[in-house]
Coordinates of C-alpha atoms and ligand atoms in Angstrom, one line a residue:
M1 CA 52.6 41.3 -62.7
H2 CA 51.3 43.3 -60.0
T3 CA 48.9 42.2 -57.0
P4 CA 46.2 44.9 -56.0
S5 CA 46.7 46.2 -52.3
P6 CA 44.6 44.3 -49.9
A7 CA 42.6 47.4 -49.1
I8 CA 41.7 48.2 -52.7
G9 CA 41.3 44.5 -53.7
S10 CA 38.3 43.7 -51.5
A11 CA 36.7 47.3 -51.2
D12 CA 33.2 47.7 -52.7
P13 CA 33.1 49.8 -55.9
R14 CA 31.2 52.7 -54.0
T15 CA 34.0 52.9 -51.5
L16 CA 36.6 52.6 -54.1
Y17 CA 34.8 55.4 -56.1
Q18 CA 34.7 57.7 -53.2
A19 CA 38.4 57.1 -52.4
A20 CA 39.3 57.7 -56.1
C21 CA 37.3 61.2 -56.2
D22 CA 39.1 62.1 -53.1
H23 CA 42.5 61.6 -54.7
A24 CA 41.5 63.3 -57.8
R25 CA 40.4 66.5 -55.6
R26 CA 43.6 66.3 -53.8
T27 CA 45.4 66.1 -57.1
A28 CA 43.4 69.2 -58.4
V29 CA 44.1 71.1 -55.1
L30 CA 48.0 70.6 -55.7
A31 CA 47.7 71.6 -59.3
S32 CA 45.8 74.9 -58.4
V33 CA 48.9 75.7 -56.2
E34 CA 51.1 75.3 -59.6
S35 CA 48.6 77.5 -61.4
L36 CA 48.6 80.2 -58.5
L37 CA 52.4 80.4 -59.1
G38 CA 52.1 80.6 -62.8
W39 CA 49.5 83.5 -62.3
D40 CA 51.9 85.3 -60.0
E41 CA 54.9 84.8 -62.1
Q42 CA 53.1 86.6 -64.9
T43 CA 51.6 89.6 -62.7
K44 CA 53.7 90.2 -59.8
L45 CA 57.1 88.3 -59.4
P46 CA 60.2 90.5 -58.8
T47 CA 62.5 90.1 -61.9
A48 CA 65.3 88.7 -59.8
A49 CA 63.1 86.2 -58.3
G50 CA 62.8 83.9 -61.4
A51 CA 65.3 81.2 -60.5
H52 CA 63.7 80.4 -57.2
R53 CA 60.2 80.6 -58.8
A54 CA 61.4 77.9 -61.2
E55 CA 62.5 75.7 -58.4
Q56 CA 59.0 76.3 -56.6
V57 CA 57.1 75.3 -59.9
G58 CA 59.4 72.2 -60.2
A59 CA 58.9 70.9 -56.8
V60 CA 55.3 71.5 -57.1
A61 CA 55.0 70.1 -60.4
A62 CA 56.8 66.9 -59.1
L63 CA 54.1 66.4 -56.5
V64 CA 51.3 67.0 -58.9
H65 CA 53.0 64.4 -61.4
A66 CA 53.6 62.0 -58.7
S67 CA 49.8 62.1 -57.4
R68 CA 48.6 61.9 -61.1
T69 CA 50.6 58.6 -61.5
D70 CA 49.9 57.2 -57.9
R71 CA 49.8 53.4 -57.9
A72 CA 47.1 52.9 -55.7
Q73 CA 44.8 55.4 -57.4
G74 CA 45.6 53.4 -60.7
E75 CA 44.6 50.2 -58.8
R76 CA 41.4 51.8 -57.9
L77 CA 40.6 53.1 -61.3
E78 CA 41.2 49.8 -62.8
R79 CA 38.8 47.9 -60.6
L80 CA 36.3 50.6 -61.2
A81 CA 36.8 50.5 -64.8
E82 CA 35.6 46.7 -64.5
S83 CA 32.8 47.3 -61.9
E84 CA 29.3 47.3 -62.4
L85 CA 29.4 51.2 -61.3
A86 CA 31.1 51.8 -64.7
R87 CA 27.9 50.5 -66.7
T88 CA 25.0 51.2 -64.3
G89 CA 26.2 54.4 -62.1
T90 CA 24.7 57.7 -62.7
E91 CA 26.1 59.6 -65.6
E92 CA 28.3 61.4 -63.3
E93 CA 29.7 58.2 -61.8
Q94 CA 30.1 56.4 -65.3
G95 CA 31.7 59.7 -66.8
S96 CA 34.1 60.4 -63.9
I97 CA 35.4 56.7 -63.9
R98 CA 35.8 56.8 -67.8
R99 CA 37.8 60.1 -67.6
L100 CA 39.9 59.5 -64.6
H101 CA 40.9 55.9 -65.7
R102 CA 41.7 57.2 -69.3
D103 CA 43.7 60.2 -67.7
Y104 CA 45.6 57.8 -65.8
Q105 CA 46.4 55.4 -68.3
K106 CA 47.6 58.2 -70.7
Q107 CA 49.8 59.4 -67.7
V108 CA 51.4 56.0 -66.9
R109 CA 52.0 54.8 -70.5
L110 CA 54.5 57.5 -70.8
P111 CA 58.0 56.4 -69.6
A112 CA 59.6 58.7 -67.0
R113 CA 62.5 59.1 -69.4
L114 CA 60.4 60.6 -72.0
V115 CA 58.5 62.9 -69.7
E116 CA 61.6 64.4 -68.4
E117 CA 63.6 64.8 -71.7
T118 CA 60.4 66.5 -73.2
A119 CA 60.1 68.8 -70.4
R120 CA 63.8 69.7 -70.6
V121 CA 64.1 70.0 -74.4
C122 CA 61.1 72.2 -74.5
I123 CA 62.5 74.5 -72.0
D124 CA 65.7 74.9 -74.0
G125 CA 63.7 74.8 -77.3
Q126 CA 61.7 78.1 -76.1
Q127 CA 64.8 80.0 -75.2
A128 CA 66.1 78.9 -78.5
W129 CA 62.9 80.2 -80.1
V130 CA 63.2 83.6 -78.3
V131 CA 66.5 84.1 -80.1
A132 CA 65.8 82.7 -83.2
R133 CA 62.5 84.8 -83.8
R134 CA 64.3 87.8 -82.6
E135 CA 67.1 87.3 -85.3
S136 CA 64.7 85.7 -87.8
D137 CA 67.2 82.8 -88.0
W138 CA 65.4 79.6 -88.9
S139 CA 68.7 77.5 -88.6
R140 CA 68.7 78.2 -84.7
M141 CA 65.4 76.7 -84.3
A142 CA 65.3 73.9 -86.8
P143 CA 67.5 71.4 -84.7
W144 CA 65.2 71.8 -81.5
L145 CA 62.0 71.6 -83.5
E146 CA 63.4 68.1 -85.0
R147 CA 63.8 66.9 -81.6
I148 CA 60.6 68.1 -80.2
F149 CA 58.4 66.7 -83.0
A150 CA 60.3 63.1 -82.6
L151 CA 59.7 63.4 -78.9
K152 CA 55.8 64.2 -79.7
R153 CA 55.7 61.3 -82.1
E154 CA 57.2 59.0 -79.5
Q155 CA 54.7 60.5 -76.9
A156 CA 52.0 59.9 -79.2
A157 CA 52.6 56.1 -79.8
C158 CA 52.9 55.6 -76.1
Q159 CA 49.8 57.3 -74.7
L160 CA 47.2 56.1 -77.1
P161 CA 48.8 53.5 -79.5
A162 CA 45.7 52.7 -81.2
L163 CA 45.3 55.9 -82.7
D164 CA 46.8 57.9 -85.5
P165 CA 49.9 59.8 -84.0
Y166 CA 48.3 63.3 -84.5
D167 CA 45.0 62.2 -82.9
S168 CA 46.9 60.9 -80.1
L169 CA 48.3 64.5 -79.4
L170 CA 44.9 66.2 -80.2
D171 CA 43.3 64.1 -77.3
D172 CA 45.3 66.1 -74.9
Y173 CA 43.4 69.3 -75.9
E174 CA 40.2 68.1 -77.4
P175 CA 39.4 64.6 -76.1
G176 CA 37.8 62.2 -78.7
A177 CA 38.4 64.5 -81.6
L178 CA 39.6 62.8 -84.9
S179 CA 41.7 65.0 -86.9
S180 CA 40.2 63.5 -90.3
D181 CA 36.9 64.8 -89.1
V182 CA 38.5 68.2 -88.2
A183 CA 40.3 68.2 -91.5
A184 CA 36.9 67.5 -93.5
V185 CA 35.2 70.6 -91.5
F186 CA 38.3 72.9 -92.2
D187 CA 38.8 71.9 -95.9
R188 CA 34.9 73.0 -96.5
L189 CA 35.7 76.2 -94.3
R190 CA 38.6 77.3 -95.8
P191 CA 37.6 78.2 -99.3
K192 CA 34.5 80.1 -98.1
I193 CA 36.7 82.3 -95.7
V194 CA 39.1 83.0 -98.5
E195 CA 36.1 84.2 -100.5
L196 CA 34.8 86.4 -97.8
V197 CA 38.3 87.9 -97.1
Q198 CA 38.6 88.6 -100.8
A199 CA 35.1 90.1 -101.2
C200 CA 36.1 92.4 -98.2
T201 CA 39.3 93.5 -99.2
S202 CA 38.4 94.0 -102.8
S203 CA 35.1 96.1 -102.0
A204 CA 35.4 99.8 -102.3
I205 CA 33.3 100.4 -99.1
R206 CA 35.5 99.5 -96.1
P207 CA 35.1 100.3 -92.4
D208 CA 37.4 102.8 -90.9
D209 CA 38.6 102.1 -87.4
A210 CA 40.3 105.7 -86.8
V211 CA 37.5 106.1 -84.0
L212 CA 38.9 103.4 -81.9
R213 CA 42.5 105.0 -82.3
R214 CA 41.8 108.1 -80.4
Q215 CA 43.0 108.8 -76.8
Y216 CA 41.3 106.7 -74.2
P217 CA 42.8 107.5 -70.8
L218 CA 44.0 104.4 -69.0
A219 CA 42.2 105.1 -65.7
A220 CA 39.0 105.3 -67.4
Q221 CA 39.7 102.3 -69.4
E222 CA 40.1 100.3 -66.3
R223 CA 36.7 101.3 -64.8
F224 CA 35.0 100.9 -67.9
V225 CA 36.3 97.2 -68.8
R226 CA 35.6 96.2 -65.2
E227 CA 32.1 97.3 -65.5
V228 CA 31.5 95.8 -68.9
A229 CA 32.9 92.3 -67.3
S230 CA 30.7 92.7 -64.4
R231 CA 27.4 93.6 -66.5
I232 CA 28.0 90.3 -68.5
G233 CA 28.1 88.3 -65.6
F234 CA 31.8 88.0 -64.4
D235 CA 31.6 87.8 -60.5
F236 CA 34.6 89.8 -59.0
S237 CA 33.7 88.5 -55.5
R238 CA 35.3 85.2 -57.0
G239 CA 37.7 86.4 -59.5
R240 CA 40.2 89.3 -60.2
L241 CA 41.6 91.5 -63.1
D242 CA 45.2 92.4 -63.4
T243 CA 47.5 93.3 -66.0
S244 CA 50.1 91.1 -68.0
T245 CA 51.9 91.2 -71.1
H246 CA 49.9 88.4 -72.7
P247 CA 46.3 88.4 -71.6
F248 CA 45.1 85.0 -69.8
C249 CA 42.6 83.5 -67.6
S250 CA 43.9 81.5 -64.8
T251 CA 41.9 79.4 -62.0
A252 CA 43.4 78.9 -58.6
G253 CA 40.2 77.4 -57.1
P254 CA 36.6 77.0 -57.5
H255 CA 36.0 80.6 -56.4
D256 CA 39.2 82.1 -57.6
C257 CA 39.3 83.0 -61.3
R258 CA 41.7 85.5 -62.5
L259 CA 41.9 87.3 -65.6
T260 CA 44.5 89.6 -67.1
T261 CA 44.8 92.1 -69.9
R262 CA 46.8 94.8 -71.3
W263 CA 46.3 98.3 -72.2
D264 CA 46.8 100.7 -74.9
E265 CA 45.9 104.4 -74.6
N266 CA 45.6 104.9 -78.1
F267 CA 43.4 101.8 -79.1
L268 CA 40.5 100.9 -77.0
P269 CA 39.7 97.3 -78.5
T270 CA 43.2 96.1 -76.7
S271 CA 41.9 95.9 -73.3
L272 CA 38.2 95.9 -74.0
F273 CA 38.5 92.8 -76.3
G274 CA 41.4 91.3 -74.2
V275 CA 38.9 91.7 -71.2
L276 CA 35.7 90.3 -73.2
H277 CA 37.6 87.2 -74.3
E278 CA 39.1 86.4 -71.0
A279 CA 36.0 86.9 -69.0
G280 CA 34.2 84.5 -71.3
H281 CA 36.9 82.0 -70.4
G282 CA 36.0 83.2 -66.8
L283 CA 32.2 82.9 -67.0
Y284 CA 33.1 79.3 -68.1
E285 CA 35.1 78.8 -65.1
Q286 CA 32.8 80.5 -62.7
G287 CA 29.9 78.4 -64.2
L288 CA 31.4 74.8 -63.7
P289 CA 29.5 73.1 -60.6
D290 CA 31.8 73.9 -57.7
G291 CA 30.7 70.7 -55.9
A292 CA 32.4 68.8 -58.3
Y293 CA 35.7 70.7 -58.1
G294 CA 38.6 68.5 -59.0
L295 CA 36.3 65.9 -60.6
P296 CA 35.5 65.5 -64.4
G297 CA 32.0 66.9 -63.6
G298 CA 33.8 70.1 -62.4
E299 CA 36.3 70.7 -65.1
A300 CA 36.1 72.2 -68.8
A301 CA 35.1 69.9 -71.3
S302 CA 38.2 70.8 -73.7
L303 CA 40.3 73.6 -75.0
G304 CA 37.8 74.1 -78.1
V305 CA 34.9 74.4 -75.7
H306 CA 36.6 76.8 -73.6
E307 CA 37.8 78.9 -76.5
S308 CA 34.0 78.8 -77.8
Q309 CA 33.0 80.5 -74.6
S310 CA 35.6 83.3 -74.8
R311 CA 35.1 84.0 -78.7
L312 CA 31.2 83.9 -78.0
W313 CA 31.4 86.9 -75.6
E314 CA 34.4 88.6 -77.5
N315 CA 33.2 88.3 -81.0
L316 CA 29.6 87.3 -81.2
V317 CA 28.2 89.5 -78.2
G318 CA 31.1 92.1 -78.5
R319 CA 31.1 92.9 -82.0
S320 CA 27.4 92.9 -82.5
S321 CA 25.3 95.9 -82.9
E322 CA 23.1 94.9 -80.2
F323 CA 25.9 95.2 -77.7
W324 CA 27.0 98.5 -78.8
A325 CA 23.5 99.7 -78.7
W326 CA 23.8 99.0 -75.1
C327 CA 27.5 99.8 -74.3
F328 CA 28.1 102.9 -76.3
P329 CA 26.4 105.3 -73.8
L330 CA 28.3 103.9 -71.1
A331 CA 31.7 104.1 -73.3
R332 CA 30.7 107.7 -74.2
E333 CA 30.5 108.6 -70.5
A334 CA 33.9 107.0 -69.9
F335 CA 35.7 108.5 -72.8
P336 CA 33.6 111.9 -73.4
D337 CA 36.7 113.5 -75.5
A338 CA 37.0 110.4 -77.7
L339 CA 33.3 109.6 -78.2
S340 CA 31.4 112.7 -78.0
Q341 CA 30.8 113.2 -81.5
S342 CA 30.8 109.6 -82.5
S343 CA 27.8 107.0 -82.6
A344 CA 27.4 103.4 -81.6
A345 CA 27.1 102.4 -85.4
E346 CA 30.4 104.0 -86.0
V347 CA 32.2 102.3 -83.1
Q348 CA 30.5 98.9 -84.0
R349 CA 31.4 99.1 -87.8
A350 CA 35.0 100.2 -86.9
L351 CA 35.5 96.7 -85.0
L352 CA 34.7 95.0 -88.2
T353 CA 37.6 95.7 -90.4
V354 CA 39.1 92.7 -92.3
R355 CA 42.9 93.1 -93.3
P356 CA 45.0 90.3 -94.2
S357 CA 48.2 90.3 -92.2
L358 CA 51.3 88.3 -91.3
I359 CA 50.8 87.7 -87.4
R360 CA 48.2 85.5 -86.0
V361 CA 47.7 87.2 -82.8
E362 CA 47.1 90.4 -84.6
A363 CA 44.6 89.0 -87.0
D364 CA 41.1 90.0 -87.4
E365 CA 38.1 87.5 -86.7
V366 CA 37.7 86.4 -90.3
T367 CA 41.4 86.0 -91.5
Y368 CA 42.2 84.4 -88.1
N369 CA 40.9 81.0 -89.1
L370 CA 43.1 80.8 -92.1
H371 CA 46.0 81.3 -89.7
I372 CA 44.9 78.4 -87.7
M373 CA 44.0 75.9 -90.6
M374 CA 47.5 76.4 -92.2
R375 CA 49.2 75.6 -88.9
F376 CA 47.0 72.5 -88.4
D377 CA 47.9 71.1 -92.0
L378 CA 51.6 72.0 -91.6
E379 CA 52.0 70.0 -88.0
R380 CA 49.8 67.2 -89.0
S381 CA 52.1 66.6 -92.0
V382 CA 55.0 66.9 -90.1
I383 CA 53.9 64.4 -87.4
R384 CA 52.7 61.9 -90.1
G385 CA 56.2 62.2 -91.9
D386 CA 54.8 63.7 -94.9
L387 CA 56.8 66.9 -94.5
A388 CA 60.1 67.4 -93.0
V389 CA 61.0 69.9 -90.4
A390 CA 63.5 71.3 -92.5
D391 CA 60.8 72.2 -95.3
L392 CA 58.6 74.0 -92.9
P393 CA 59.8 77.5 -93.9
E394 CA 58.9 77.0 -97.6
A395 CA 55.8 75.1 -96.9
W396 CA 54.7 78.1 -94.7
N397 CA 55.5 80.6 -97.2
A398 CA 54.0 78.9 -100.0
R399 CA 50.7 78.2 -98.2
F400 CA 50.4 81.6 -96.7
E401 CA 50.8 83.3 -100.3
R402 CA 48.1 81.0 -101.5
D403 CA 45.6 81.6 -98.8
F404 CA 46.6 85.3 -98.0
G405 CA 48.0 86.6 -101.1
I406 CA 51.0 87.9 -99.5
R407 CA 54.5 86.2 -98.8
P408 CA 56.2 86.6 -95.4
P409 CA 59.4 88.7 -96.0
S410 CA 61.0 86.9 -93.0
D411 CA 60.7 83.8 -90.9
A412 CA 60.3 85.8 -87.9
E413 CA 57.1 87.0 -89.6
G414 CA 56.5 83.5 -90.7
V415 CA 57.3 80.2 -89.3
L416 CA 59.0 81.5 -86.2
Q417 CA 56.2 83.8 -84.9
D418 CA 54.4 81.4 -82.8
I419 CA 55.7 80.0 -79.3
H420 CA 53.6 76.7 -79.7
W421 CA 55.7 74.3 -81.5
S422 CA 58.8 75.0 -79.6
A423 CA 57.0 74.6 -76.2
G424 CA 55.9 71.2 -77.6
L425 CA 52.1 72.3 -78.1
I426 CA 51.4 70.2 -81.3
G427 CA 47.5 69.4 -81.9
Y428 CA 46.9 72.7 -80.0
F429 CA 46.1 74.9 -82.8
P430 CA 43.0 73.4 -84.3
T431 CA 41.2 74.1 -80.9
Y432 CA 41.1 77.9 -81.7
T433 CA 39.1 77.5 -84.8
M434 CA 36.9 74.5 -83.6
G435 CA 36.2 77.2 -80.5
N436 CA 35.0 79.8 -83.3
I437 CA 32.9 77.3 -84.7
F438 CA 31.4 76.0 -81.6
A439 CA 30.9 79.5 -80.6
A440 CA 28.7 80.5 -83.7
Q441 CA 26.8 77.3 -83.4
L442 CA 26.1 77.8 -79.8
M443 CA 25.1 81.3 -80.3
A444 CA 22.7 80.4 -83.3
A445 CA 21.0 77.7 -81.0
A446 CA 20.7 80.2 -78.2
E447 CA 19.0 82.8 -80.4
R448 CA 16.6 80.1 -81.6
S449 CA 15.6 78.9 -78.1
M450 CA 15.2 82.7 -76.9
P451 CA 13.6 84.7 -79.6
G452 CA 14.0 87.8 -77.5
L453 CA 17.7 87.6 -77.1
R454 CA 18.9 90.2 -79.3
N455 CA 16.6 92.7 -77.7
D456 CA 18.0 91.5 -74.3
L457 CA 21.5 92.2 -75.4
A458 CA 20.7 95.6 -76.9
S459 CA 19.4 96.5 -73.1
G460 CA 22.3 95.1 -71.4
R461 CA 20.7 92.1 -70.0
F462 CA 23.0 89.3 -70.4
A463 CA 21.9 86.8 -67.5
G464 CA 19.5 84.9 -70.0
L465 CA 22.3 83.8 -72.3
L466 CA 24.8 83.3 -69.4
Q467 CA 22.0 81.1 -68.0
W468 CA 21.6 79.1 -71.2
L469 CA 25.2 78.5 -71.6
R470 CA 25.4 77.5 -68.0
E471 CA 22.6 74.9 -68.4
R472 CA 23.7 73.6 -71.8
V473 CA 27.7 73.9 -71.7
H474 CA 28.9 74.6 -68.2
S475 CA 27.1 72.2 -66.0
S476 CA 28.3 69.0 -67.6
G477 CA 32.0 69.6 -67.1
R478 CA 34.0 67.5 -68.8
L479 CA 31.6 64.2 -68.6
R480 CA 30.9 64.2 -72.7
D481 CA 33.3 64.5 -75.3
P482 CA 33.2 68.2 -76.7
Q483 CA 31.6 67.1 -80.0
A484 CA 28.8 65.1 -78.2
L485 CA 28.4 68.3 -75.6
V486 CA 27.8 70.9 -78.6
T487 CA 25.6 68.5 -80.5
A488 CA 23.5 68.0 -77.5
A489 CA 23.4 71.7 -76.5
T490 CA 22.3 72.8 -80.0
G491 CA 20.5 69.7 -81.2
E492 CA 22.6 69.5 -84.4
A493 CA 25.9 67.8 -85.5
V494 CA 28.9 70.1 -85.3
S495 CA 28.9 72.3 -88.7
E496 CA 31.0 75.1 -89.9
R497 CA 27.8 76.5 -91.3
W498 CA 27.0 78.9 -88.5
L499 CA 30.3 80.3 -88.3
L500 CA 30.3 81.1 -92.0
E501 CA 26.8 82.5 -91.7
S502 CA 27.8 84.8 -88.7
L503 CA 30.7 86.1 -90.2
W504 CA 28.9 87.1 -93.7
H505 CA 26.0 88.5 -91.5
R506 CA 28.4 90.9 -89.5
Y507 CA 31.1 91.6 -91.9
G508 CA 29.2 91.7 -94.9
P509 CA 27.1 94.8 -94.6
P510 CA 30.0 97.2 -93.6
H511 CA 31.9 96.1 -96.9
G512 CA 28.8 96.7 -99.0
L513 CA 28.5 93.0 -99.6
A514 CA 25.0 91.5 -99.5
R515 CA 24.1 87.9 -99.5
Ligands
ZN1 ZN1 41.3 82.0 -75.3

């Protein structure tokens, strides 16, 4: 038994609420230092400084963890959860209490031994993965994955014991989502995507992407992508763009959102779509209410909702004919040698090639979801004990052959290609396809409520769409569950239909398909 501290025991709910919010903000400030260290590591850190950086990250991570599991904060949240304020407060007060209390409970239910062991095993597991993938040697990875899946099962049972173990893990990335619902959506989506892929690949009419593979000088690319990011609304006075091996978006504070991309002189989409994607994440971060920084009202709703924002700008805007009607003159000015003889339509068609391939991160927009749905089914089966880790490579290859019509020639190009499982990120994959589903549904709703939207995009007026997203998605932070957020924003339950419609609408015509 534990007796509450006297100051907490006698305080009134509003005083407690204020103190709980102050504590949450301080924790967020500390966590933002950790995130800044991570950004620096991937963009600027001298190669010899890695060991000291690991110590810096470890020291700050320990402070963040101590703050997240602070006993006095726990007492405040317990009291608040049972107070009148949790039932009669404003939406923000009720939502903040519910979220902060739940986060706290999940954290403190994990034994310190489990947290430390998982962190250690995942660091070693990722190193093993680098070697295993390089040598395409499953036997080097298998023992690590056995341990990681076992630790994650234990974590699942501790943190949300009432839930199905996979749902407990999924909750870390997509609060409140149930894998049975996700599976039902994916099971309807998969055969229809397979059908579209087959229709595209068997058609005699196929887009040709040669125009994208000309020479695009890097200095001009950099000016061009910055201009595009700025025009869609990314605020460079509150953010930056740098270079990294893997593009990402990282937030170091309410007015400090950092994007990265990579460059390929002979393939324009690498930098452009890297920036459109990451700027989509950045617009979300920049649109969160800054007065609620560090509180649930000022934080992103989920990974799926985050991904919906990046995919919306990258694919639904960036691969549309309207976007290219506006963007092409800008591109031709930036790259006169590559584009003087081309047209907006030629570039836009080139961006819509469909080509089943082995590697997820190189996949086109249509086949991408097949990669994801397969990983979701496999990891869920392993967590539930329906599939042994030892059987993953065969299960992977058989499933890949069924969905894509090709069998991976090696494990490096199959089960070993992604870092996620070796890093303990189980329950993470489905959020990518959920993001695509949310994005298409949001875009369809935005078009319904703004009949002039397509014309605006074709004239480079993006502010209306951004404002719509700010109001319907960004402004509520994570006070609501993602499904409820998307349902309220669009006026209908989450459904795969808009994603399918949008894929057929954009990819059908350039492949000579009508529907
Ligand atoms: Zn993303």
